[in-house]
Amino acid sequence: VKPWFTYLLAIILGLVIGTITVPQIAGFVVAKQTIENGPWQTFDKIGATDADMYVRFVISVRGLFGLAKKETIYFNAETDSDGLSLTSNCTYNLTGGPMATRWWSITAYGPDHYLIPNPEKSYAISENNLDIDDAGRFTVMLSRQQSGGNWLATGAPNDGEQAFALTLRLYNPTAEIYSNMTGVDLPQIKREHCA
Amino acid sequence: MKKGILALIIMLAAAVISHFSVVTLTPDWIMSRVFAGYEQTTGVLNQPVHAPRPDATSRKVVRPSPDLVYTMCAYDLTKGPLVLTGPSEDFYVSVSAFSDRTDNFFVMNDTELVPKVDGSRKFFVILIAPEAKQPEVADAHMVQSPTTRGVVLFRTLIESEDKLAAALEIQSQQNCATWSG
């Protein structure tokens, strides 16, 4: 084999390896900066001007134009409270209570990071479209099949199984949340049954 | 043997170069796609796009919030400062700016508005280029952009379905334009 061919092969192989390892290495580096609260995860540097290159990469791919922490905290959940991946062939109960923030909402996204198509156009829940008890607590069913009461779609009734994720947005949170990001009371997600 | 070691070094060097290139250039590439899509919609920069309420067909930006309506303005400050204006209401409204590296270098919401001379509470922000001199404008909130190009987003909360019309009315009045003095 000619030396130039070996070196060309080395360059091509290097370029491929360097490129395909980006998601894994970015995920590994960003995971070290993750703040966890039950199934919910966030990190400090969303939108920050001093974010490192890996955070900036992940945000540009998965959360472009996310606001800095000063304005909004974004918690994402890709698992239930027992650590099992959220999947649309299962039904979940999401239970929560008052959150110390000006406004909150929880939105479901498909694996492509866009809103999930469904006939009822059920994309998000917030304090203004839920039945909430006198103590400020609520339970929401997450499923493909519409149910009575509080409900958020994770797909259309006849869709196949697919992963989904939830984003909890806290607009203008109070100091209580900033000072206790890992311990503040956030909704729990419990798997009920799977098809 | 020497050839094998040299090939290994070349491979590692190529891997490092491609890895860091992909990581550092992806945000720029994504922003350049945003600019291209925006120019297709408006024809020019520095003009507002009042986007419809996000739904499952929305593909402009990942993870949109269906509780918000967005006004977007991709800007270029080479022709002068950009003036951002919009009314406020008794629900959440904010204006934010992002550099062409995707950094959120500025955000202001309705609760932070200072009443104007006439007592009204409106957004009146002037965005100026890096190193540019601030124009003297009474009542304006001055912001220096770290990059010449970037994106401004107004977010208006749809607090409840019966406030959708009010949110759309606020959105329709949000504007960006090159400052003419």
CSV table of C-alpha atoms in Angstrom, one decimal:
chain,number,residue,atom,x,y,z
A,1,VAL,CA,0.0,0.0,0.0
A,2,LYS,CA,1.3,3.4,-1.0
A,3,PRO,CA,2.1,5.7,2.0
A,4,TRP,CA,-0.1,8.5,0.7
A,5,PHE,CA,-3.1,6.1,0.6
A,6,THR,CA,-2.5,5.1,4.2
A,7,TYR,CA,-2.3,8.7,5.2
A,8,LEU,CA,-5.4,9.7,3.2
A,9,LEU,CA,-7.3,6.8,4.9
A,10,ALA,CA,-6.1,8.0,8.3
A,11,ILE,CA,-7.4,11.5,7.6
A,12,ILE,CA,-10.8,10.2,6.4
A,13,LEU,CA,-11.1,7.9,9.4
A,14,GLY,CA,-10.1,10.6,11.8
A,15,LEU,CA,-12.6,13.0,10.3
A,16,VAL,CA,-15.4,10.4,10.7
A,17,ILE,CA,-14.4,9.5,14.2
A,18,GLY,CA,-14.1,13.1,15.3
A,19,THR,CA,-17.6,13.9,13.9
A,20,ILE,CA,-19.6,10.9,15.0
A,21,THR,CA,-18.3,11.2,18.6
A,22,VAL,CA,-19.6,14.8,19.0
A,23,PRO,CA,-23.1,13.9,20.4
A,24,GLN,CA,-21.5,11.4,22.9
A,25,ILE,CA,-18.8,13.7,24.1
A,26,ALA,CA,-21.1,16.8,24.2
A,27,GLY,CA,-23.6,14.7,26.2
A,28,PHE,CA,-21.0,13.5,28.6
A,29,VAL,CA,-19.6,17.0,29.2
A,30,VAL,CA,-23.0,18.6,29.5
A,31,ALA,CA,-24.2,15.8,31.8
A,32,LYS,CA,-21.5,16.9,34.3
A,33,GLN,CA,-23.1,20.3,34.5
A,34,THR,CA,-26.7,19.0,34.9
A,35,ILE,CA,-28.9,20.0,37.8
A,36,GLU,CA,-31.3,17.1,38.7
A,37,ASN,CA,-34.5,17.3,40.5
A,38,GLY,CA,-36.3,13.9,40.3
A,39,PRO,CA,-36.9,13.2,36.6
A,40,TRP,CA,-36.3,16.9,35.7
A,41,GLN,CA,-32.9,18.1,34.5
A,42,THR,CA,-31.6,21.6,33.7
A,43,PHE,CA,-28.3,23.4,33.6
A,44,ASP,CA,-27.2,26.8,34.6
A,45,LYS,CA,-25.7,28.0,31.3
A,46,ILE,CA,-28.7,27.9,29.0
A,47,GLY,CA,-28.3,31.0,26.8
A,48,ALA,CA,-25.5,32.3,28.9
A,49,THR,CA,-22.8,34.4,27.3
A,50,ASP,CA,-20.1,32.4,29.2
A,51,ALA,CA,-21.5,29.0,28.2
A,52,ASP,CA,-18.8,26.6,27.0
A,53,MET,CA,-18.8,25.3,23.5
A,54,TYR,CA,-20.5,22.0,24.3
A,55,VAL,CA,-23.4,23.7,26.1
A,56,ARG,CA,-23.7,26.1,23.2
A,57,PHE,CA,-23.7,23.1,20.8
A,58,VAL,CA,-26.5,21.3,22.7
A,59,ILE,CA,-28.6,24.4,23.1
A,60,SER,CA,-28.4,25.3,19.4
A,61,VAL,CA,-29.5,21.8,18.5
A,62,ARG,CA,-32.2,21.1,21.2
A,63,GLY,CA,-33.2,24.5,22.6
A,64,LEU,CA,-32.3,27.3,20.2
A,65,PHE,CA,-33.3,30.8,21.6
A,66,GLY,CA,-33.7,29.5,25.1
A,67,LEU,CA,-33.8,32.4,27.6
A,68,ALA,CA,-31.1,32.8,30.2
A,69,LYS,CA,-31.7,31.5,33.8
A,70,LYS,CA,-32.4,35.1,35.0
A,71,GLU,CA,-35.6,35.1,33.0
A,72,THR,CA,-36.8,31.5,32.7
A,73,ILE,CA,-35.8,28.1,34.0
A,74,TYR,CA,-36.3,25.1,31.6
A,75,PHE,CA,-36.5,21.7,33.2
A,76,ASN,CA,-36.6,18.7,30.8
A,77,ALA,CA,-37.7,15.2,31.6
A,78,GLU,CA,-37.0,12.2,29.4
A,79,THR,CA,-37.7,9.6,32.1
A,80,ASP,CA,-40.4,9.1,34.7
A,81,SER,CA,-39.8,9.4,38.4
A,82,ASP,CA,-38.4,5.8,38.5
A,83,GLY,CA,-35.9,6.6,35.8
A,84,LEU,CA,-37.7,4.7,32.9
A,85,SER,CA,-37.7,6.4,29.5
A,86,LEU,CA,-40.9,8.2,28.6
A,87,THR,CA,-42.6,6.4,25.8
A,88,SER,CA,-45.9,7.0,24.1
A,89,ASN,CA,-47.2,3.4,24.5
A,90,CYS,CA,-47.4,3.9,28.2
A,91,THR,CA,-49.8,6.0,30.3
A,92,TYR,CA,-48.5,8.2,33.1
A,93,ASN,CA,-49.9,10.2,35.9
A,94,LEU,CA,-48.1,13.6,36.5
A,95,THR,CA,-48.9,15.0,39.9
A,96,GLY,CA,-47.7,18.4,41.2
A,97,GLY,CA,-48.5,21.4,43.4
A,98,PRO,CA,-48.0,25.1,43.4
A,99,MET,CA,-44.7,26.3,42.0
A,100,ALA,CA,-43.1,29.6,43.1
A,101,THR,CA,-43.0,31.3,39.8
A,102,ARG,CA,-45.0,34.0,37.8
A,103,TRP,CA,-46.1,31.4,35.3
A,104,TRP,CA,-45.4,27.8,34.5
A,105,SER,CA,-46.3,25.3,31.7
A,106,ILE,CA,-45.4,21.7,30.8
A,107,THR,CA,-45.1,20.9,27.0
A,108,ALA,CA,-44.7,17.5,25.4
A,109,TYR,CA,-42.2,17.1,22.5
A,110,GLY,CA,-41.6,14.2,20.1
A,111,PRO,CA,-38.1,12.8,19.4
A,112,ASP,CA,-37.7,15.4,16.7
A,113,HIS,CA,-38.0,18.1,19.4
A,114,TYR,CA,-41.3,19.5,17.9
A,115,LEU,CA,-44.8,19.5,19.2
A,116,ILE,CA,-46.5,16.1,18.9
A,117,PRO,CA,-49.3,15.9,16.3
A,118,ASN,CA,-52.7,14.8,17.8
A,119,PRO,CA,-56.3,15.4,16.8
A,120,GLU,CA,-57.1,17.3,20.0
A,121,LYS,CA,-54.2,19.7,19.5
A,122,SER,CA,-53.2,19.0,23.1
A,123,TYR,CA,-49.6,20.3,23.4
A,124,ALA,CA,-49.2,21.8,26.8
A,125,ILE,CA,-50.6,22.2,30.3
A,126,SER,CA,-50.4,25.2,32.5
A,127,GLU,CA,-52.0,26.5,35.7
A,128,ASN,CA,-54.8,28.1,33.6
A,129,ASN,CA,-56.0,25.0,31.7
A,130,LEU,CA,-56.0,22.5,34.5
A,131,ASP,CA,-58.5,21.5,37.3
A,132,ILE,CA,-56.5,22.3,40.4
A,133,ASP,CA,-57.7,21.6,43.9
A,134,ASP,CA,-58.0,24.1,46.8
A,135,ALA,CA,-54.5,23.2,47.9
A,136,GLY,CA,-53.1,24.0,44.5
A,137,ARG,CA,-52.4,20.4,43.6
A,138,PHE,CA,-53.2,18.7,40.3
A,139,THR,CA,-53.0,15.3,38.5
A,140,VAL,CA,-52.6,15.1,34.7
A,141,MET,CA,-52.9,11.9,32.7
A,142,LEU,CA,-50.2,11.6,29.9
A,143,SER,CA,-51.4,9.3,27.1
A,144,ARG,CA,-52.1,8.9,23.4
A,145,GLN,CA,-55.8,8.2,24.2
A,146,GLN,CA,-57.8,11.2,25.3
A,147,SER,CA,-59.2,10.9,28.8
A,148,GLY,CA,-61.7,12.9,30.9
A,149,GLY,CA,-60.2,15.4,33.3
A,150,ASN,CA,-56.7,16.8,33.1
A,151,TRP,CA,-54.9,15.3,30.1
A,152,LEU,CA,-51.8,15.9,27.9
A,153,ALA,CA,-51.4,14.0,24.6
A,154,THR,CA,-48.2,12.1,24.0
A,155,GLY,CA,-49.2,11.1,20.5
A,156,ALA,CA,-52.3,10.3,18.3
A,157,PRO,CA,-54.4,7.2,19.3
A,158,ASN,CA,-53.2,5.1,16.4
A,159,ASP,CA,-49.5,6.2,16.4
A,160,GLY,CA,-46.8,3.7,16.9
A,161,GLU,CA,-44.5,3.7,20.0
A,162,GLN,CA,-42.2,6.6,20.2
A,163,ALA,CA,-40.1,8.4,22.8
A,164,PHE,CA,-41.3,11.7,24.1
A,165,ALA,CA,-40.0,14.4,26.5
A,166,LEU,CA,-41.5,17.1,28.7
A,167,THR,CA,-40.3,20.6,29.2
A,168,LEU,CA,-41.3,22.5,32.3
A,169,ARG,CA,-41.0,26.2,31.9
A,170,LEU,CA,-40.8,28.5,34.9
A,171,TYR,CA,-41.2,32.1,33.8
A,172,ASN,CA,-39.8,34.6,36.4
A,173,PRO,CA,-39.2,32.1,39.2
A,174,THR,CA,-38.8,33.4,42.7
A,175,ALA,CA,-35.6,33.3,44.8
A,176,GLU,CA,-37.0,30.2,46.5
A,177,ILE,CA,-36.5,28.2,43.3
A,178,TYR,CA,-33.1,29.6,42.4
A,179,SER,CA,-31.8,28.8,45.9
A,180,ASN,CA,-33.1,25.2,45.8
A,181,MET,CA,-33.0,23.9,42.3
A,182,THR,CA,-32.4,20.3,43.2
A,183,GLY,CA,-34.9,20.2,46.1
A,184,VAL,CA,-37.8,22.4,45.2
A,185,ASP,CA,-41.1,20.6,44.8
A,186,LEU,CA,-41.6,19.7,41.0
A,187,PRO,CA,-44.2,17.4,39.5
A,188,GLN,CA,-43.7,13.6,39.8
A,189,ILE,CA,-44.3,11.3,36.8
A,190,LYS,CA,-45.5,7.8,37.6
A,191,ARG,CA,-46.0,5.1,34.9
A,192,GLU,CA,-49.4,3.5,35.2
A,193,HIS,CA,-49.5,0.9,32.5
A,194,CYS,CA,-48.2,0.2,29.0
A,195,ALA,CA,-49.8,-1.2,25.9
B,1,MET,CA,6.4,0.9,11.9
B,2,LYS,CA,7.2,4.6,11.5
B,3,LYS,CA,4.5,4.8,8.8
B,4,GLY,CA,1.9,3.2,11.2
B,5,ILE,CA,2.7,5.7,14.0
B,6,LEU,CA,2.5,8.6,11.6
B,7,ALA,CA,-0.8,7.4,10.3
B,8,LEU,CA,-2.1,7.1,13.8
B,9,ILE,CA,-1.0,10.7,14.6
B,10,ILE,CA,-2.6,12.0,11.4
B,11,MET,CA,-5.8,10.2,12.3
B,12,LEU,CA,-5.9,11.6,15.8
B,13,ALA,CA,-5.2,15.1,14.5
B,14,ALA,CA,-8.0,14.8,11.9
B,15,ALA,CA,-10.3,13.5,14.6
B,16,VAL,CA,-9.6,16.4,17.0
B,17,ILE,CA,-9.9,19.0,14.2
B,18,SER,CA,-13.2,17.6,12.9
B,19,HIS,CA,-14.6,17.2,16.4
B,20,PHE,CA,-13.9,20.8,17.5
B,21,SER,CA,-15.0,22.1,14.1
B,22,VAL,CA,-18.4,20.4,14.4
B,23,VAL,CA,-18.9,21.5,18.0
B,24,THR,CA,-17.9,25.2,17.5
B,25,LEU,CA,-19.4,25.7,14.0
B,26,THR,CA,-22.8,24.0,14.5
B,27,PRO,CA,-24.4,27.0,16.3
B,28,ASP,CA,-23.2,29.3,13.5
B,29,TRP,CA,-24.5,27.0,10.9
B,30,ILE,CA,-27.9,26.7,12.6
B,31,MET,CA,-28.1,30.5,13.0
B,32,SER,CA,-27.2,31.0,9.3
B,33,ARG,CA,-30.1,28.7,8.4
B,34,VAL,CA,-32.4,30.8,10.6
B,35,PHE,CA,-31.2,33.9,8.8
B,36,ALA,CA,-31.7,32.3,5.4
B,37,GLY,CA,-35.3,31.2,6.3
B,38,TYR,CA,-36.0,34.6,7.7
B,39,GLU,CA,-34.8,36.4,4.6
B,40,GLN,CA,-37.0,34.0,2.5
B,41,THR,CA,-40.0,35.1,4.5
B,42,THR,CA,-39.4,38.9,4.7
B,43,GLY,CA,-37.0,39.5,1.8
B,44,VAL,CA,-34.9,41.7,4.1
B,45,LEU,CA,-33.5,41.8,7.6
B,46,ASN,CA,-34.6,44.3,10.4
B,47,GLN,CA,-38.3,43.7,9.9
B,48,PRO,CA,-40.7,41.9,12.3
B,49,VAL,CA,-42.2,38.5,11.5
B,50,HIS,CA,-45.3,37.9,13.6
B,51,ALA,CA,-45.4,34.1,13.7
B,52,PRO,CA,-48.6,32.2,14.1
B,53,ARG,CA,-49.2,30.4,17.3
B,54,PRO,CA,-47.0,27.3,17.4
B,55,ASP,CA,-48.6,23.9,16.7
B,56,ALA,CA,-47.4,20.5,15.5
B,57,THR,CA,-46.7,21.8,12.0
B,58,SER,CA,-44.3,24.5,13.3
B,59,ARG,CA,-40.8,23.8,12.1
B,60,LYS,CA,-38.9,27.1,12.3
B,61,VAL,CA,-37.4,26.6,15.8
B,62,VAL,CA,-37.1,23.5,17.9
B,63,ARG,CA,-39.1,23.2,21.1
B,64,PRO,CA,-41.6,26.0,20.6
B,65,SER,CA,-43.9,26.9,23.4
B,66,PRO,CA,-47.6,26.8,22.4
B,67,ASP,CA,-48.4,29.1,25.3
B,68,LEU,CA,-46.6,31.9,23.6
B,69,VAL,CA,-46.9,33.9,20.4
B,70,TYR,CA,-43.5,35.0,19.0
B,71,THR,CA,-42.4,38.1,17.0
B,72,MET,CA,-39.0,37.5,15.5
B,73,CYS,CA,-36.6,40.0,14.0
B,74,ALA,CA,-33.3,38.9,12.5
B,75,TYR,CA,-31.0,41.9,12.5
B,76,ASP,CA,-28.0,43.4,10.9
B,77,LEU,CA,-26.6,46.5,12.6
B,78,THR,CA,-24.3,47.6,9.8
B,79,LYS,CA,-26.8,50.2,8.6
B,80,GLY,CA,-27.4,51.6,12.1
B,81,PRO,CA,-29.0,50.8,15.4
B,82,LEU,CA,-32.2,48.8,15.6
B,83,VAL,CA,-35.2,50.1,17.5
B,84,LEU,CA,-37.5,47.6,19.2
B,85,THR,CA,-41.0,48.8,20.3
B,86,GLY,CA,-44.1,47.1,21.7
B,87,PRO,CA,-46.9,47.6,24.2
B,88,SER,CA,-47.3,45.8,27.5
B,89,GLU,CA,-50.3,44.2,29.2
B,90,ASP,CA,-51.1,42.6,32.5
B,91,PHE,CA,-49.7,39.3,31.3
B,92,TYR,CA,-46.1,38.2,30.5
B,93,VAL,CA,-44.5,39.9,27.6
B,94,SER,CA,-40.7,40.0,27.0
B,95,VAL,CA,-38.1,41.0,24.5
B,96,SER,CA,-34.9,39.2,24.2
B,97,ALA,CA,-31.8,39.3,21.9
B,98,PHE,CA,-29.4,36.6,20.8
B,99,SER,CA,-26.0,37.0,19.3
B,100,ASP,CA,-25.1,35.1,16.1
B,101,ARG,CA,-23.4,32.6,18.4
B,102,THR,CA,-26.9,31.9,20.0
B,103,ASP,CA,-26.1,33.6,23.3
B,104,ASN,CA,-29.0,35.3,25.0
B,105,PHE,CA,-27.2,38.6,25.9
B,106,PHE,CA,-30.3,40.7,26.7
B,107,VAL,CA,-33.8,40.1,28.0
B,108,MET,CA,-36.4,42.5,29.5
B,109,ASN,CA,-40.0,41.6,30.5
B,110,ASP,CA,-43.0,43.8,31.2
B,111,THR,CA,-42.4,44.0,35.0
B,112,GLU,CA,-39.1,45.7,34.3
B,113,LEU,CA,-40.5,48.5,32.2
B,114,VAL,CA,-40.0,52.0,33.5
B,115,PRO,CA,-43.0,54.3,33.0
B,116,LYS,CA,-42.3,56.7,30.1
B,117,VAL,CA,-42.7,60.5,30.4
B,118,ASP,CA,-46.3,60.2,29.4
B,119,GLY,CA,-47.0,57.5,32.0
B,120,SER,CA,-47.3,54.6,29.5
B,121,ARG,CA,-45.4,51.4,30.0
B,122,LYS,CA,-44.0,50.3,26.6
B,123,PHE,CA,-41.0,48.5,25.3
B,124,PHE,CA,-38.6,51.0,23.7
B,125,VAL,CA,-35.2,49.4,23.2
B,126,ILE,CA,-32.4,50.5,20.9
B,127,LEU,CA,-29.8,47.9,20.0
B,128,ILE,CA,-26.5,49.2,18.8
B,129,ALA,CA,-23.6,47.5,17.1
B,130,PRO,CA,-20.4,46.4,18.9
B,131,GLU,CA,-18.1,49.4,19.5
B,132,ALA,CA,-20.8,51.8,18.2
B,133,LYS,CA,-21.6,55.1,19.9
B,134,GLN,CA,-24.9,55.3,21.7
B,135,PRO,CA,-27.4,57.7,20.2
B,136,GLU,CA,-28.9,60.1,22.7
B,137,VAL,CA,-32.6,59.1,22.9
B,138,ALA,CA,-34.8,60.0,25.8
B,139,ASP,CA,-36.7,57.1,27.4
B,140,ALA,CA,-34.9,54.4,25.3
B,141,HIS,CA,-33.2,51.4,26.9
B,142,MET,CA,-29.8,51.1,25.2
B,143,VAL,CA,-28.3,47.7,24.6
B,144,GLN,CA,-25.0,46.9,22.9
B,145,SER,CA,-25.1,43.8,20.8
B,146,PRO,CA,-21.9,41.7,21.0
B,147,THR,CA,-22.2,40.8,17.3
B,148,THR,CA,-23.3,42.8,14.3
B,149,ARG,CA,-26.0,40.2,13.4
B,150,GLY,CA,-28.4,38.4,15.7
B,151,VAL,CA,-32.0,37.7,16.4
B,152,VAL,CA,-34.6,39.5,18.6
B,153,LEU,CA,-37.6,37.6,19.9
B,154,PHE,CA,-40.7,39.1,21.5
B,155,ARG,CA,-42.6,36.5,23.6
B,156,THR,CA,-46.2,37.2,24.5
B,157,LEU,CA,-48.0,34.8,26.8
B,158,ILE,CA,-51.4,33.4,26.0
B,159,GLU,CA,-52.4,33.3,29.6
B,160,SER,CA,-55.7,31.5,28.8
B,161,GLU,CA,-57.7,30.8,25.6
B,162,ASP,CA,-60.0,33.8,26.3
B,163,LYS,CA,-56.9,36.0,26.3
B,164,LEU,CA,-55.7,34.8,22.9
B,165,ALA,CA,-57.1,37.8,21.1
B,166,ALA,CA,-55.4,40.2,23.5
B,167,ALA,CA,-52.1,38.4,23.1
B,168,LEU,CA,-52.4,38.5,19.3
B,169,GLU,CA,-53.2,42.3,19.5
B,170,ILE,CA,-50.0,42.9,21.6
B,171,GLN,CA,-48.0,40.7,19.2
B,172,SER,CA,-49.3,42.7,16.1
B,173,GLN,CA,-47.9,45.9,17.6
B,174,GLN,CA,-44.4,44.5,18.3
B,175,ASN,CA,-41.9,46.0,15.8
B,176,CYS,CA,-38.3,46.3,14.9
B,177,ALA,CA,-36.7,48.8,12.4
B,178,THR,CA,-33.5,50.5,11.6
B,179,TRP,CA,-33.2,53.6,13.8
B,180,SER,CA,-33.4,56.7,11.7
B,181,GLY,CA,-33.0,59.2,14.5
